[in-house]
PDB file of C-alpha atoms in Angstrom:
ATOM      1  CA  MET A   1      -0.141   0.416  -0.063  1.00 64.00           C
ATOM      2  CA  PRO A   2       1.185   3.646  -0.795  1.00 81.00           C
ATOM      3  CA  VAL A   3       2.772   5.671   2.365  1.00 93.00           C
ATOM      4  CA  GLU A   4       0.680   8.856   3.085  1.00 97.00           C
ATOM      5  CA  ILE A   5       1.928  12.017   4.569  1.00 98.00           C
ATOM      6  CA  THR A   6      -0.041  15.080   5.398  1.00 98.00           C
ATOM      7  CA  TRP A   7       0.924  18.217   6.732  1.00 98.00           C
ATOM      8  CA  TRP A   8      -1.412  19.746   9.142  1.00 98.00           C
ATOM      9  CA  GLY A   9       1.204  22.712  10.440  1.00 96.00           C
ATOM     10  CA  HIS A  10       3.962  23.691  12.497  1.00 95.00           C
ATOM     11  CA  ALA A  11       5.486  20.202  13.660  1.00 97.00           C
ATOM     12  CA  THR A  12       1.909  18.099  13.529  1.00 98.00           C
ATOM     13  CA  CYS A  13       2.106  15.422  10.502  1.00 98.00           C
ATOM     14  CA  THR A  14      -0.123  12.119   9.990  1.00 98.00           C
ATOM     15  CA  VAL A  15       1.903   9.466   8.749  1.00 98.00           C
ATOM     16  CA  GLU A  16      -0.425   6.398   6.793  1.00 98.00           C
ATOM     17  CA  ASP A  17       1.400   3.086   7.135  1.00 98.00           C
ATOM     18  CA  SER A  18       1.011  -0.168   7.092  1.00 96.00           C
ATOM     19  CA  HIS A  19      -2.892   0.337   7.706  1.00 96.00           C
ATOM     20  CA  THR A  20      -1.667   2.237  10.842  1.00 98.00           C
ATOM     21  CA  ARG A  21      -1.794   6.317  11.599  1.00 98.00           C
ATOM     22  CA  VAL A  22       1.037   8.120  13.262  1.00 98.00           C
ATOM     23  CA  LEU A  23       0.525  11.806  14.263  1.00 98.00           C
ATOM     24  CA  THR A  24       3.336  14.108  15.494  1.00 98.00           C
ATOM     25  CA  ASP A  25       3.363  16.920  17.790  1.00 98.00           C
ATOM     26  CA  PRO A  26      -0.553  16.986  17.816  1.00 98.00           C
ATOM     27  CA  LEU A  27      -1.314  20.862  18.023  1.00 98.00           C
ATOM     28  CA  PHE A  28      -4.808  22.070  17.061  1.00 98.00           C
ATOM     29  CA  ALA A  29      -5.058  25.513  18.469  1.00 96.00           C
ATOM     30  CA  ARG A  30      -5.814  28.888  17.046  1.00 96.00           C
ATOM     31  CA  ARG A  31      -3.818  30.433  19.396  1.00 95.00           C
ATOM     32  CA  LEU A  32      -1.420  29.430  22.001  1.00 91.00           C
ATOM     33  CA  ALA A  33      -0.198  32.082  24.664  1.00 88.00           C
ATOM     34  CA  HIS A  34       1.654  34.751  22.526  1.00 87.00           C
ATOM     35  CA  LEU A  35       1.500  32.952  19.465  1.00 90.00           C
ATOM     36  CA  ARG A  36      -1.105  33.245  16.521  1.00 93.00           C
ATOM     37  CA  ARG A  37      -1.843  30.696  13.512  1.00 94.00           C
ATOM     38  CA  ARG A  38      -1.864  33.163  10.929  1.00 92.00           C
ATOM     39  CA  ARG A  39      -1.904  30.440   7.492  1.00 92.00           C
ATOM     40  CA  GLY A  40      -3.649  27.421   7.333  1.00 94.00           C
ATOM     41  CA  ALA A  41      -6.563  26.236   8.943  1.00 95.00           C
ATOM     42  CA  VAL A  42      -6.861  24.640  12.762  1.00 96.00           C
ATOM     43  CA  PRO A  43      -6.672  20.893  11.239  1.00 96.00           C
ATOM     44  CA  PRO A  44     -10.033  19.478  11.014  1.00 97.00           C
ATOM     45  CA  PRO A  45     -11.503  16.775  13.731  1.00 97.00           C
ATOM     46  CA  GLY A  46     -10.476  13.948  11.475  1.00 96.00           C
ATOM     47  CA  ALA A  47      -7.137  14.642  11.860  1.00 97.00           C
ATOM     48  CA  ARG A  48      -7.337  13.727  15.602  1.00 97.00           C
ATOM     49  CA  ARG A  49      -7.478  10.208  14.397  1.00 97.00           C
ATOM     50  CA  ALA A  50      -4.453   8.146  15.158  1.00 98.00           C
ATOM     51  CA  ASP A  51      -3.381   4.849  16.893  1.00 98.00           C
ATOM     52  CA  ALA A  52      -0.522   6.782  17.794  1.00 98.00           C
ATOM     53  CA  ALA A  53       0.464  10.360  18.625  1.00 98.00           C
ATOM     54  CA  LEU A  54       4.761  10.937  19.177  1.00 98.00           C
ATOM     55  CA  VAL A  55       5.543  14.014  21.382  1.00 98.00           C
ATOM     56  CA  SER A  56       8.887  15.466  20.328  1.00 97.00           C
ATOM     57  CA  HIS A  57      10.093  17.872  23.403  1.00 94.00           C
ATOM     58  CA  LEU A  58       8.532  19.109  26.651  1.00 93.00           C
ATOM     59  CA  HIS A  59       7.870  22.364  25.093  1.00 91.00           C
ATOM     60  CA  ALA A  60       4.020  23.497  24.788  1.00 91.00           C
ATOM     61  CA  ASP A  61       3.873  23.799  20.866  1.00 92.00           C
ATOM     62  CA  HIS A  62       4.903  20.299  20.945  1.00 95.00           C
ATOM     63  CA  LEU A  63       3.683  18.867  23.963  1.00 96.00           C
ATOM     64  CA  HIS A  64       0.507  20.534  24.293  1.00 97.00           C
ATOM     65  CA  LEU A  65      -2.159  19.381  26.561  1.00 97.00           C
ATOM     66  CA  PRO A  66      -5.592  20.524  24.751  1.00 97.00           C
ATOM     67  CA  SER A  67      -4.741  19.120  21.456  1.00 98.00           C
ATOM     68  CA  LEU A  68      -3.539  15.904  23.433  1.00 98.00           C
ATOM     69  CA  ALA A  69      -7.105  16.071  25.460  1.00 98.00           C
ATOM     70  CA  LEU A  70      -9.250  15.883  22.381  1.00 98.00           C
ATOM     71  CA  LEU A  71      -7.259  12.632  21.225  1.00 98.00           C
ATOM     72  CA  ALA A  72      -9.561   9.545  20.834  1.00 96.00           C
ATOM     73  CA  PRO A  73     -10.000   7.202  23.759  1.00 97.00           C
ATOM     74  CA  GLY A  74      -7.182   4.015  23.608  1.00 97.00           C
ATOM     75  CA  THR A  75      -4.988   6.377  21.570  1.00 98.00           C
ATOM     76  CA  ARG A  76      -1.135   5.622  22.242  1.00 98.00           C
ATOM     77  CA  LEU A  77       0.902   8.725  23.365  1.00 98.00           C
ATOM     78  CA  LEU A  78       5.096   7.973  23.456  1.00 98.00           C
ATOM     79  CA  VAL A  79       6.437  11.185  25.502  1.00 97.00           C
ATOM     80  CA  PRO A  80      10.259  11.450  26.492  1.00 97.00           C
ATOM     81  CA  ARG A  81      10.717   9.970  29.917  1.00 95.00           C
ATOM     82  CA  GLY A  82      10.349  11.888  33.177  1.00 93.00           C
ATOM     83  CA  ALA A  83       7.476  14.249  31.004  1.00 94.00           C
ATOM     84  CA  ARG A  84       4.821  12.801  33.533  1.00 93.00           C
ATOM     85  CA  ARG A  85       6.675  14.084  36.548  1.00 91.00           C
ATOM     86  CA  ALA A  86       7.745  17.571  34.591  1.00 90.00           C
ATOM     87  CA  VAL A  87       3.959  18.220  33.239  1.00 92.00           C
ATOM     88  CA  PRO A  88       1.831  17.114  35.799  1.00 91.00           C
ATOM     89  CA  GLY A  89      -1.278  17.614  33.330  1.00 94.00           C
ATOM     90  CA  LEU A  90      -0.754  14.400  31.445  1.00 95.00           C
ATOM     91  CA  ARG A  91      -1.726  12.811  34.504  1.00 93.00           C
ATOM     92  CA  ARG A  92      -5.437  13.851  33.493  1.00 95.00           C
ATOM     93  CA  LEU A  93      -5.191  12.329  29.951  1.00 97.00           C
ATOM     94  CA  ALA A  94      -6.462   9.057  31.536  1.00 96.00           C
ATOM     95  CA  HIS A  95      -8.299   8.036  28.176  1.00 97.00           C
ATOM     96  CA  LEU A  96      -4.620   8.174  26.356  1.00 98.00           C
ATOM     97  CA  GLU A  97      -2.375   4.973  26.918  1.00 98.00           C
ATOM     98  CA  VAL A  98       0.652   7.091  27.915  1.00 97.00           C
ATOM     99  CA  SER A  99       4.469   5.734  27.662  1.00 97.00           C
ATOM    100  CA  GLU A 100       7.635   7.362  28.496  1.00 97.00           C
ATOM    101  CA  VAL A 101      10.394   6.506  26.232  1.00 98.00           C
ATOM    102  CA  ALA A 102      14.150   7.565  26.027  1.00 97.00           C
ATOM    103  CA  PRO A 103      16.807   6.881  22.860  1.00 96.00           C
ATOM    104  CA  GLY A 104      17.093   3.192  21.548  1.00 96.00           C
ATOM    105  CA  GLU A 105      14.332   2.050  22.540  1.00 98.00           C
ATOM    106  CA  VAL A 106      11.821   0.351  20.004  1.00 98.00           C
ATOM    107  CA  LEU A 107       7.656  -0.031  20.368  1.00 98.00           C
ATOM    108  CA  THR A 108       5.001  -1.645  18.077  1.00 98.00           C
ATOM    109  CA  VAL A 109       2.560   0.206  17.183  1.00 97.00           C
ATOM    110  CA  GLY A 110       0.021  -1.892  14.670  1.00 96.00           C
ATOM    111  CA  GLY A 111       2.113  -2.786  11.821  1.00 94.00           C
ATOM    112  CA  LEU A 112       4.397  -0.510  12.634  1.00 98.00           C
ATOM    113  CA  ALA A 113       8.081   0.014  14.533  1.00 98.00           C
ATOM    114  CA  VAL A 114       8.982   3.089  16.502  1.00 98.00           C
ATOM    115  CA  ARG A 115      12.351   3.732  16.879  1.00 98.00           C
ATOM    116  CA  VAL A 116      13.013   6.614  19.220  1.00 98.00           C
ATOM    117  CA  VAL A 117      16.427   8.556  18.352  1.00 97.00           C
ATOM    118  CA  SER A 118      18.281  11.598  19.967  1.00 95.00           C
ATOM    119  CA  ALA A 119      17.582  14.828  19.622  1.00 95.00           C
ATOM    120  CA  ARG A 120      19.474  17.828  20.025  1.00 91.00           C
ATOM    121  CA  HIS A 121      17.286  20.285  22.033  1.00 79.00           C
ATOM    122  CA  ASP A 122      16.144  21.679  25.343  1.00 78.00           C
ATOM    123  CA  GLY A 123      13.925  18.837  26.669  1.00 68.00           C
ATOM    124  CA  ARG A 124      12.720  21.222  29.575  1.00 68.00           C
ATOM    125  CA  ARG A 125       9.034  22.375  29.766  1.00 67.00           C
ATOM    126  CA  LEU A 126       9.875  25.738  29.896  1.00 61.00           C
ATOM    127  CA  PRO A 127       9.847  29.025  30.943  1.00 55.00           C
ATOM    128  CA  LEU A 128       9.665  27.283  33.871  1.00 55.00           C
ATOM    129  CA  GLY A 129      10.967  23.853  34.111  1.00 55.00           C
ATOM    130  CA  ARG A 130      13.469  22.198  36.235  1.00 61.00           C
ATOM    131  CA  HIS A 131      13.154  18.859  35.305  1.00 58.00           C
ATOM    132  CA  ARG A 132      15.049  17.395  32.322  1.00 73.00           C
ATOM    133  CA  SER A 133      13.370  15.368  30.070  1.00 85.00           C
ATOM    134  CA  PRO A 134      15.538  14.346  26.686  1.00 91.00           C
ATOM    135  CA  ALA A 135      14.499  16.121  23.194  1.00 93.00           C
ATOM    136  CA  LEU A 136      13.325  13.108  20.990  1.00 97.00           C
ATOM    137  CA  GLY A 137      13.030  11.940  17.121  1.00 97.00           C
ATOM    138  CA  TYR A 138      11.015   8.899  15.967  1.00 98.00           C
ATOM    139  CA  VAL A 139      11.771   6.974  12.979  1.00 98.00           C
ATOM    140  CA  VAL A 140       8.477   5.138  12.173  1.00 98.00           C
ATOM    141  CA  GLU A 141       9.705   1.928   9.952  1.00 98.00           C
ATOM    142  CA  GLY A 142       6.909   0.070   7.932  1.00 97.00           C
ATOM    143  CA  GLU A 143       6.524  -0.216   4.045  1.00 96.00           C
ATOM    144  CA  ALA A 144       9.138   3.091   4.525  1.00 97.00           C
ATOM    145  CA  ARG A 145      11.410   4.460   7.149  1.00 97.00           C
ATOM    146  CA  THR A 146      10.088   7.852   8.080  1.00 98.00           C
ATOM    147  CA  TYR A 147      12.009   9.956  10.208  1.00 98.00           C
ATOM    148  CA  PHE A 148      10.121  12.722  12.211  1.00 98.00           C
ATOM    149  CA  ALA A 149      13.159  14.796  13.571  1.00 96.00           C
ATOM    150  CA  GLY A 150      11.269  16.987  16.359  1.00 94.00           C
ATOM    151  CA  ASP A 151      13.412  20.087  17.148  1.00 92.00           C
ATOM    152  CA  THR A 152      16.847  19.356  16.774  1.00 95.00           C
ATOM    153  CA  GLY A 153      20.075  21.187  16.100  1.00 92.00           C
ATOM    154  CA  LEU A 154      22.963  19.371  13.996  1.00 94.00           C
ATOM    155  CA  PHE A 155      24.563  16.603  15.679  1.00 93.00           C
ATOM    156  CA  ASP A 156      27.523  14.147  14.803  1.00 93.00           C
ATOM    157  CA  THR A 157      25.865  11.071  15.553  1.00 94.00           C
ATOM    158  CA  MET A 158      22.745  12.014  13.610  1.00 95.00           C
ATOM    159  CA  ALA A 159      23.094   9.838  10.212  1.00 96.00           C
ATOM    160  CA  LYS A 160      24.201   6.745  12.439  1.00 96.00           C
ATOM    161  CA  GLU A 161      21.545   7.102  14.976  1.00 96.00           C
ATOM    162  CA  VAL A 162      18.604   7.635  12.029  1.00 97.00           C
ATOM    163  CA  GLY A 163      20.033   5.282   9.805  1.00 91.00           C
ATOM    164  CA  PRO A 164      18.628   4.957   6.018  1.00 93.00           C
ATOM    165  CA  VAL A 165      15.356   6.496   5.676  1.00 96.00           C
ATOM    166  CA  ASP A 166      12.857   6.935   3.023  1.00 97.00           C
ATOM    167  CA  VAL A 167      11.604  10.502   4.313  1.00 97.00           C
ATOM    168  CA  ALA A 168      13.056  13.071   6.418  1.00 98.00           C
ATOM    169  CA  LEU A 169      10.461  14.934   8.105  1.00 98.00           C
ATOM    170  CA  LEU A 170      12.631  18.135   9.086  1.00 98.00           C
ATOM    171  CA  PRO A 171      12.321  21.392  10.599  1.00 97.00           C
ATOM    172  CA  VAL A 172      13.443  24.241   8.608  1.00 95.00           C
ATOM    173  CA  GLY A 173      12.153  27.534  10.602  1.00 90.00           C
ATOM    174  CA  GLY A 174      10.204  28.609  13.735  1.00 78.00           C
ATOM    175  CA  TRP A 175       7.628  30.602  15.449  1.00 73.00           C
ATOM    176  CA  GLY A 176       9.622  33.929  15.843  1.00 64.00           C
ATOM    177  CA  PRO A 177      11.908  35.990  14.002  1.00 61.00           C
ATOM    178  CA  TYR A 178      15.309  34.243  15.657  1.00 62.00           C
ATOM    179  CA  LEU A 179      16.101  30.237  15.902  1.00 67.00           C
ATOM    180  CA  GLY A 180      18.220  29.410  19.313  1.00 68.00           C
ATOM    181  CA  GLU A 181      20.428  26.697  19.572  1.00 70.00           C
ATOM    182  CA  GLY A 182      19.301  23.643  18.754  1.00 70.00           C
ATOM    183  CA  HIS A 183      17.184  24.228  16.179  1.00 77.00           C
ATOM    184  CA  LEU A 184      17.715  23.830  12.072  1.00 92.00           C
ATOM    185  CA  ASP A 185      17.069  26.510   9.818  1.00 92.00           C
ATOM    186  CA  ALA A 186      16.737  25.833   6.025  1.00 93.00           C
ATOM    187  CA  ALA A 187      20.625  25.637   5.469  1.00 93.00           C
ATOM    188  CA  ARG A 188      20.958  23.677   8.472  1.00 94.00           C
ATOM    189  CA  ALA A 189      18.225  21.605   7.499  1.00 96.00           C
ATOM    190  CA  ALA A 190      19.594  20.828   4.109  1.00 97.00           C
ATOM    191  CA  GLU A 191      22.862  20.127   5.561  1.00 96.00           C
ATOM    192  CA  ALA A 192      20.898  17.132   7.573  1.00 96.00           C
ATOM    193  CA  LEU A 193      19.147  15.829   4.991  1.00 97.00           C
ATOM    194  CA  ALA A 194      22.678  15.298   2.815  1.00 96.00           C
ATOM    195  CA  ARG A 195      24.145  13.654   5.646  1.00 96.00           C
ATOM    196  CA  LEU A 196      20.925  11.431   6.360  1.00 96.00           C
ATOM    197  CA  GLU A 197      21.058  10.499   2.457  1.00 93.00           C
ATOM    198  CA  ALA A 198      17.448  10.344   2.579  1.00 96.00           C
ATOM    199  CA  ARG A 199      15.539   9.461  -0.639  1.00 96.00           C
ATOM    200  CA  SER A 200      12.718  12.290  -0.055  1.00 97.00           C
ATOM    201  CA  ALA A 201      11.874  15.412   2.329  1.00 98.00           C
ATOM    202  CA  VAL A 202       9.210  17.056   3.498  1.00 98.00           C
ATOM    203  CA  PRO A 203       9.810  20.834   5.273  1.00 98.00           C
ATOM    204  CA  VAL A 204       7.945  21.608   8.367  1.00 97.00           C
ATOM    205  CA  HIS A 205       7.733  23.485  11.468  1.00 95.00           C
ATOM    206  CA  TYR A 206       7.732  27.007  10.073  1.00 94.00           C
ATOM    207  CA  GLY A 207       5.171  29.012   8.226  1.00 92.00           C
ATOM    208  CA  THR A 208       2.197  28.284  10.581  1.00 94.00           C
ATOM    209  CA  TYR A 209       2.597  30.319  14.114  1.00 92.00           C
ATOM    210  CA  TRP A 210       4.131  33.725  14.695  1.00 89.00           C
ATOM    211  CA  PRO A 211       3.929  36.081  18.192  1.00 88.00           C
ATOM    212  CA  ILE A 212       1.096  38.340  18.270  1.00 87.00           C
ATOM    213  CA  GLY A 213       2.259  41.929  17.286  1.00 81.00           C
ATOM    214  CA  LEU A 214       5.443  40.920  15.530  1.00 79.00           C
ATOM    215  CA  ASP A 215       3.801  40.964  11.948  1.00 73.00           C
ATOM    216  CA  ALA A 216       5.865  43.077  10.535  1.00 70.00           C
ATOM    217  CA  VAL A 217       9.472  42.028  12.187  1.00 70.00           C
ATOM    218  CA  ARG A 218      11.673  40.437   9.845  1.00 68.00           C
ATOM    219  CA  PRO A 219       8.133  38.718   8.161  1.00 72.00           C
ATOM    220  CA  HIS A 220      10.447  36.852   5.378  1.00 70.00           C
ATOM    221  CA  GLU A 221      11.654  34.241   8.476  1.00 75.00           C
ATOM    222  CA  PHE A 222       8.022  33.476   8.349  1.00 79.00           C
ATOM    223  CA  HIS A 223       7.328  33.439   4.529  1.00 80.00           C
ATOM    224  CA  SER A 224      10.442  31.905   3.405  1.00 90.00           C
ATOM    225  CA  PRO A 225      11.849  29.231   4.758  1.00 93.00           C
ATOM    226  CA  GLY A 226       9.753  26.153   2.858  1.00 95.00           C
ATOM    227  CA  ASP A 227      11.115  27.489  -0.493  1.00 95.00           C
ATOM    228  CA  GLU A 228      14.871  28.762   1.027  1.00 95.00           C
ATOM    229  CA  PHE A 229      14.866  24.799   2.091  1.00 96.00           C
ATOM    230  CA  VAL A 230      14.087  23.210  -1.628  1.00 97.00           C
ATOM    231  CA  ARG A 231      16.380  25.702  -2.886  1.00 97.00           C
ATOM    232  CA  ARG A 232      19.071  24.654  -0.580  1.00 97.00           C
ATOM    233  CA  ALA A 233      18.683  21.340  -0.611  1.00 98.00           C
ATOM    234  CA  ALA A 234      18.952  21.199  -4.798  1.00 97.00           C
ATOM    235  CA  GLU A 235      22.590  22.474  -3.758  1.00 97.00           C
ATOM    236  CA  GLN A 236      23.255  20.000  -0.934  1.00 96.00           C
ATOM    237  CA  ALA A 237      21.431  16.963  -1.423  1.00 96.00           C
ATOM    238  CA  PRO A 238      20.609  17.026  -5.375  1.00 96.00           C
ATOM    239  CA  GLY A 239      18.245  14.868  -7.003  1.00 94.00           C
ATOM    240  CA  VAL A 240      16.731  14.095  -3.406  1.00 97.00           C
ATOM    241  CA  PRO A 241      12.926  15.022  -4.028  1.00 97.00           C
ATOM    242  CA  VAL A 242      11.229  18.077  -1.588  1.00 98.00           C
ATOM    243  CA  HIS A 243       7.873  17.456  -1.157  1.00 97.00           C
ATOM    244  CA  ARG A 244       6.960  21.267  -0.040  1.00 97.00           C
ATOM    245  CA  LEU A 245       3.404  20.851   1.255  1.00 97.00           C
ATOM    246  CA  GLY A 246       0.542  23.534   2.110  1.00 96.00           C
ATOM    247  CA  HIS A 247      -1.542  23.064   5.729  1.00 97.00           C
ATOM    248  CA  GLY A 248      -3.451  20.026   5.237  1.00 97.00           C
ATOM    249  CA  GLU A 249      -2.184  18.526   1.709  1.00 98.00           C
ATOM    250  CA  SER A 250      -0.363  15.114   1.545  1.00 98.00           C
ATOM    251  CA  VAL A 251       2.119  13.475  -0.428  1.00 97.00           C
ATOM    252  CA  ARG A 252       1.905   9.678  -1.531  1.00 95.00           C
ATOM    253  CA  LEU A 253       5.015   7.346  -1.675  1.00 91.00           C
ATOM    254  CA  GLU A 254       3.759   4.895  -4.241  1.00 74.00           C
ATOM    255  CA  ASP A 255       7.074   2.414  -4.255  1.00 64.00           C
ATOM    256  CA  PRO A 256       9.397   3.843  -0.944  1.00 58.00           C
ATOM    257  CA  LEU A 257      11.282   0.438  -0.904  1.00 53.00           C
TER     258      LEU A 257
END
């Protein structure tokens, strides 16, 4: 069967593979604290349907409790080890099957193996989090091998830990005019794509949320990362197709292996 990937905006994607649906970093909000959704509609109710949801780290735009509360009873939720201590609100999500995971673990979800890998990013629940949890990436293995990087910077063992993949879901931007340490911009994401030797890529984590009142501050940082990644990827990983999706759009990998 073809593998289908849908980008809903920010870091939220659905990966459908081997009759199993996996959702990444669910965020279904029109507004989150100082952030406003400036492009793309809030994902429809059907986007909440998944066999499992993967949370990459504890920041509120990736582990968003109100969005997780909308998931159907029985949905499996993978979160970084220590998340329930750092984010007590997770304990109220009694309708979900919550598992804390760390790099190196492999779990079975339906017809898929979900392999947990490292990321280079601040894993605390900011701005006041004291407890550290690892930031994670995930490799979803079924008919295809799909890498969801979460939020990460480049790191030396990235290619070795992730291994060969058919498609890489790579963050290429952010939600503000400046990216701090532990992030990929379009140029660094293209370098990651080259290191990974992925067969294709989908840019994510850009062009969705922007701080309220900053519409006129470096607006190209909001609009341009997707196109910039396409350009940079052509230079650093020539011949690797980049699927630049609009919000709610999907790509099918007809013959991923």
